[in-house]
Amino acid sequence: MKFYDTNALLELQEEVLQEHFAISSVTLEELEGIKTNKNKTEEIRYKARKVVHILDENRDKYDVVIYTDNIAKKINVFAIEITNDVKICACAKDICHDNDIIFVTNDLCCRLIAEEIFGLKVEKAIV
């Protein structure tokens, strides 16, 4: 199963619907923030609004992994700063069994966190 971070959703839009996928509740929070953030370009705000509509209209196509205190405790083992990228990667790791999750991102830092800290397989989001 593919697990998309926020920038991958923004980039891929409807392309994510090709197969069942997962996202983090943190990604939903980030999308909400992007939609109204005056520091973001209109293009990025539009993409965020559009992807939220895509998610709303296709609820049966994906799972949302809720960031919980239990996941936060697992992050503390690494003694790293808890950023949104770390939270999103930790959510992916929480549902990963036998390397069955492919984490999709175009964010270099997020990719490194996913690979090096959480040991996830990573792909770039390519349209």
PDB file of C-alpha atoms in Angstrom:
ATOM      1  CA  MET A   1       0.000   0.000   0.000  1.00  0.00           C
ATOM      2  CA  LYS A   2       1.179   3.512  -0.726  1.00  0.00           C
ATOM      3  CA  PHE A   3       1.275   6.122   2.024  1.00  0.00           C
ATOM      4  CA  TYR A   4       1.261   9.713   0.733  1.00  0.00           C
ATOM      5  CA  ASP A   5       2.658  12.729   2.522  1.00  0.00           C
ATOM      6  CA  THR A   6       1.160  16.175   2.019  1.00  0.00           C
ATOM      7  CA  ASN A   7       3.307  17.352  -0.889  1.00  0.00           C
ATOM      8  CA  ALA A   8       2.730  14.086  -2.758  1.00  0.00           C
ATOM      9  CA  LEU A   9      -1.042  14.584  -2.502  1.00  0.00           C
ATOM     10  CA  LEU A  10      -0.689  18.157  -3.709  1.00  0.00           C
ATOM     11  CA  GLU A  11       1.398  17.011  -6.661  1.00  0.00           C
ATOM     12  CA  LEU A  12      -0.523  13.901  -7.677  1.00  0.00           C
ATOM     13  CA  GLN A  13      -4.126  15.034  -7.084  1.00  0.00           C
ATOM     14  CA  GLU A  14      -6.500  12.454  -8.711  1.00  0.00           C
ATOM     15  CA  GLU A  15      -3.583  10.151  -9.552  1.00  0.00           C
ATOM     16  CA  VAL A  16      -3.608   8.883  -5.953  1.00  0.00           C
ATOM     17  CA  LEU A  17      -6.977   7.228  -6.604  1.00  0.00           C
ATOM     18  CA  GLN A  18      -5.483   4.490  -8.795  1.00  0.00           C
ATOM     19  CA  GLU A  19      -5.202   2.150  -5.809  1.00  0.00           C
ATOM     20  CA  HIS A  20      -6.205   2.123  -2.144  1.00  0.00           C
ATOM     21  CA  PHE A  21      -3.794   4.282  -0.110  1.00  0.00           C
ATOM     22  CA  ALA A  22      -3.190   5.775   3.315  1.00  0.00           C
ATOM     23  CA  ILE A  23      -2.459   9.222   4.706  1.00  0.00           C
ATOM     24  CA  SER A  24      -1.833  10.689   8.140  1.00  0.00           C
ATOM     25  CA  SER A  25      -4.250  12.847  10.108  1.00  0.00           C
ATOM     26  CA  VAL A  26      -1.346  15.313  10.209  1.00  0.00           C
ATOM     27  CA  THR A  27      -1.608  15.634   6.429  1.00  0.00           C
ATOM     28  CA  LEU A  28      -5.269  16.596   6.762  1.00  0.00           C
ATOM     29  CA  GLU A  29      -4.269  19.275   9.279  1.00  0.00           C
ATOM     30  CA  GLU A  30      -1.570  20.553   6.921  1.00  0.00           C
ATOM     31  CA  LEU A  31      -3.989  20.691   3.987  1.00  0.00           C
ATOM     32  CA  GLU A  32      -6.435  22.701   6.080  1.00  0.00           C
ATOM     33  CA  GLY A  33      -3.662  25.140   6.983  1.00  0.00           C
ATOM     34  CA  ILE A  34      -2.469  25.472   3.399  1.00  0.00           C
ATOM     35  CA  LYS A  35      -5.959  26.270   2.075  1.00  0.00           C
ATOM     36  CA  THR A  36      -6.119  29.547   3.987  1.00  0.00           C
ATOM     37  CA  ASN A  37      -2.443  30.438   4.402  1.00  0.00           C
ATOM     38  CA  LYS A  38      -1.868  33.855   2.814  1.00  0.00           C
ATOM     39  CA  ASN A  39       1.884  33.093   2.696  1.00  0.00           C
ATOM     40  CA  LYS A  40       1.253  30.276   0.199  1.00  0.00           C
ATOM     41  CA  THR A  41       0.760  30.955  -3.487  1.00  0.00           C
ATOM     42  CA  GLU A  42      -2.750  30.888  -4.903  1.00  0.00           C
ATOM     43  CA  GLU A  43      -1.706  27.833  -6.940  1.00  0.00           C
ATOM     44  CA  ILE A  44      -0.743  25.874  -3.815  1.00  0.00           C
ATOM     45  CA  ARG A  45      -3.901  26.987  -1.968  1.00  0.00           C
ATOM     46  CA  TYR A  46      -5.970  25.880  -4.975  1.00  0.00           C
ATOM     47  CA  LYS A  47      -4.225  22.487  -5.093  1.00  0.00           C
ATOM     48  CA  ALA A  48      -4.929  22.023  -1.376  1.00  0.00           C
ATOM     49  CA  ARG A  49      -8.623  22.874  -1.805  1.00  0.00           C
ATOM     50  CA  LYS A  50      -8.847  20.548  -4.796  1.00  0.00           C
ATOM     51  CA  VAL A  51      -7.198  17.602  -3.051  1.00  0.00           C
ATOM     52  CA  VAL A  52      -9.477  18.038  -0.026  1.00  0.00           C
ATOM     53  CA  HIS A  53     -12.469  17.751  -2.380  1.00  0.00           C
ATOM     54  CA  ILE A  54     -10.925  14.667  -3.995  1.00  0.00           C
ATOM     55  CA  LEU A  55     -10.481  13.074  -0.571  1.00  0.00           C
ATOM     56  CA  ASP A  56     -14.011  13.984   0.480  1.00  0.00           C
ATOM     57  CA  GLU A  57     -15.539  12.509  -2.663  1.00  0.00           C
ATOM     58  CA  ASN A  58     -13.496   9.282  -2.435  1.00  0.00           C
ATOM     59  CA  ARG A  59     -13.534   8.319   1.234  1.00  0.00           C
ATOM     60  CA  ASP A  60     -13.633   4.618   0.394  1.00  0.00           C
ATOM     61  CA  LYS A  61     -10.311   4.857  -1.506  1.00  0.00           C
ATOM     62  CA  TYR A  62      -8.028   5.576   1.451  1.00  0.00           C
ATOM     63  CA  ASP A  63      -7.375   5.125   5.157  1.00  0.00           C
ATOM     64  CA  VAL A  64      -6.405   7.854   7.590  1.00  0.00           C
ATOM     65  CA  VAL A  65      -3.871   6.929  10.242  1.00  0.00           C
ATOM     66  CA  ILE A  66      -4.604   9.056  13.285  1.00  0.00           C
ATOM     67  CA  TYR A  67      -1.545  10.505  14.999  1.00  0.00           C
ATOM     68  CA  THR A  68      -1.943   9.382  18.614  1.00  0.00           C
ATOM     69  CA  ASP A  69      -0.048   9.558  21.901  1.00  0.00           C
ATOM     70  CA  ASN A  70       1.010   5.962  21.277  1.00  0.00           C
ATOM     71  CA  ILE A  71       2.699   6.947  18.008  1.00  0.00           C
ATOM     72  CA  ALA A  72       4.282   9.973  19.728  1.00  0.00           C
ATOM     73  CA  LYS A  73       5.817   7.656  22.335  1.00  0.00           C
ATOM     74  CA  LYS A  74       7.431   5.595  19.559  1.00  0.00           C
ATOM     75  CA  ILE A  75       9.041   8.767  18.155  1.00  0.00           C
ATOM     76  CA  ASN A  76      10.568   9.647  21.523  1.00  0.00           C
ATOM     77  CA  VAL A  77      12.801   6.577  21.220  1.00  0.00           C
ATOM     78  CA  PHE A  78      14.750   8.388  18.494  1.00  0.00           C
ATOM     79  CA  ALA A  79      15.418  11.570  20.497  1.00  0.00           C
ATOM     80  CA  ILE A  80      14.605  13.793  17.518  1.00  0.00           C
ATOM     81  CA  GLU A  81      12.529  16.929  17.199  1.00  0.00           C
ATOM     82  CA  ILE A  82       8.882  16.100  16.607  1.00  0.00           C
ATOM     83  CA  THR A  83       7.978  17.924  13.392  1.00  0.00           C
ATOM     84  CA  ASN A  84       5.040  17.309  11.084  1.00  0.00           C
ATOM     85  CA  ASP A  85       7.320  15.331   8.747  1.00  0.00           C
ATOM     86  CA  VAL A  86       8.352  13.092  11.634  1.00  0.00           C
ATOM     87  CA  LYS A  87       4.717  12.630  12.700  1.00  0.00           C
ATOM     88  CA  ILE A  88       3.655  11.705   9.155  1.00  0.00           C
ATOM     89  CA  CYS A  89       6.506   9.208   8.779  1.00  0.00           C
ATOM     90  CA  ALA A  90       5.728   7.720  12.196  1.00  0.00           C
ATOM     91  CA  CYS A  91       2.105   7.202  11.147  1.00  0.00           C
ATOM     92  CA  ALA A  92       3.308   5.328   8.053  1.00  0.00           C
ATOM     93  CA  LYS A  93       5.645   3.195  10.136  1.00  0.00           C
ATOM     94  CA  ASP A  94       2.835   2.423  12.589  1.00  0.00           C
ATOM     95  CA  ILE A  95       0.863   0.574   9.891  1.00  0.00           C
ATOM     96  CA  CYS A  96       3.895  -0.930   8.134  1.00  0.00           C
ATOM     97  CA  HIS A  97       4.144  -4.703   8.454  1.00  0.00           C
ATOM     98  CA  ASP A  98       6.865  -6.656   6.661  1.00  0.00           C
ATOM     99  CA  ASN A  99       7.849  -3.616   4.565  1.00  0.00           C
ATOM    100  CA  ASP A 100       4.417  -3.529   2.888  1.00  0.00           C
ATOM    101  CA  ILE A 101       4.198   0.291   2.888  1.00  0.00           C
ATOM    102  CA  ILE A 102       5.695   2.509   0.196  1.00  0.00           C
ATOM    103  CA  PHE A 103       6.057   6.064   1.467  1.00  0.00           C
ATOM    104  CA  VAL A 104       5.543   8.592  -1.338  1.00  0.00           C
ATOM    105  CA  THR A 105       7.067  12.070  -1.079  1.00  0.00           C
ATOM    106  CA  ASN A 106       9.003  14.658  -3.071  1.00  0.00           C
ATOM    107  CA  ASP A 107      10.240  16.356   0.094  1.00  0.00           C
ATOM    108  CA  LEU A 108      13.948  15.599   0.566  1.00  0.00           C
ATOM    109  CA  CYS A 109      13.935  15.951   4.360  1.00  0.00           C
ATOM    110  CA  CYS A 110      10.793  13.859   4.705  1.00  0.00           C
ATOM    111  CA  ARG A 111      12.329  11.199   2.438  1.00  0.00           C
ATOM    112  CA  LEU A 112      15.458  11.046   4.563  1.00  0.00           C
ATOM    113  CA  ILE A 113      13.422  10.802   7.770  1.00  0.00           C
ATOM    114  CA  ALA A 114      11.288   8.022   6.281  1.00  0.00           C
ATOM    115  CA  GLU A 115      14.278   6.049   5.005  1.00  0.00           C
ATOM    116  CA  GLU A 116      16.972   6.643   7.585  1.00  0.00           C
ATOM    117  CA  ILE A 117      15.001   6.927  10.816  1.00  0.00           C
ATOM    118  CA  PHE A 118      11.905   4.831  10.187  1.00  0.00           C
ATOM    119  CA  GLY A 119      13.347   2.373   7.639  1.00  0.00           C
ATOM    120  CA  LEU A 120      10.523   2.856   5.140  1.00  0.00           C
ATOM    121  CA  LYS A 121      10.682   2.195   1.407  1.00  0.00           C
ATOM    122  CA  VAL A 122      10.294   5.541  -0.386  1.00  0.00           C
ATOM    123  CA  GLU A 123       9.206   6.628  -3.872  1.00  0.00           C
ATOM    124  CA  LYS A 124       8.958  10.048  -5.480  1.00  0.00           C
ATOM    125  CA  ALA A 125       5.562  11.360  -6.493  1.00  0.00           C
ATOM    126  CA  ILE A 126       5.689  11.411 -10.284  1.00  0.00           C
ATOM    127  CA  VAL A 127       2.748  12.556 -12.400  1.00  0.00           C
TER     128      VAL A 127
END
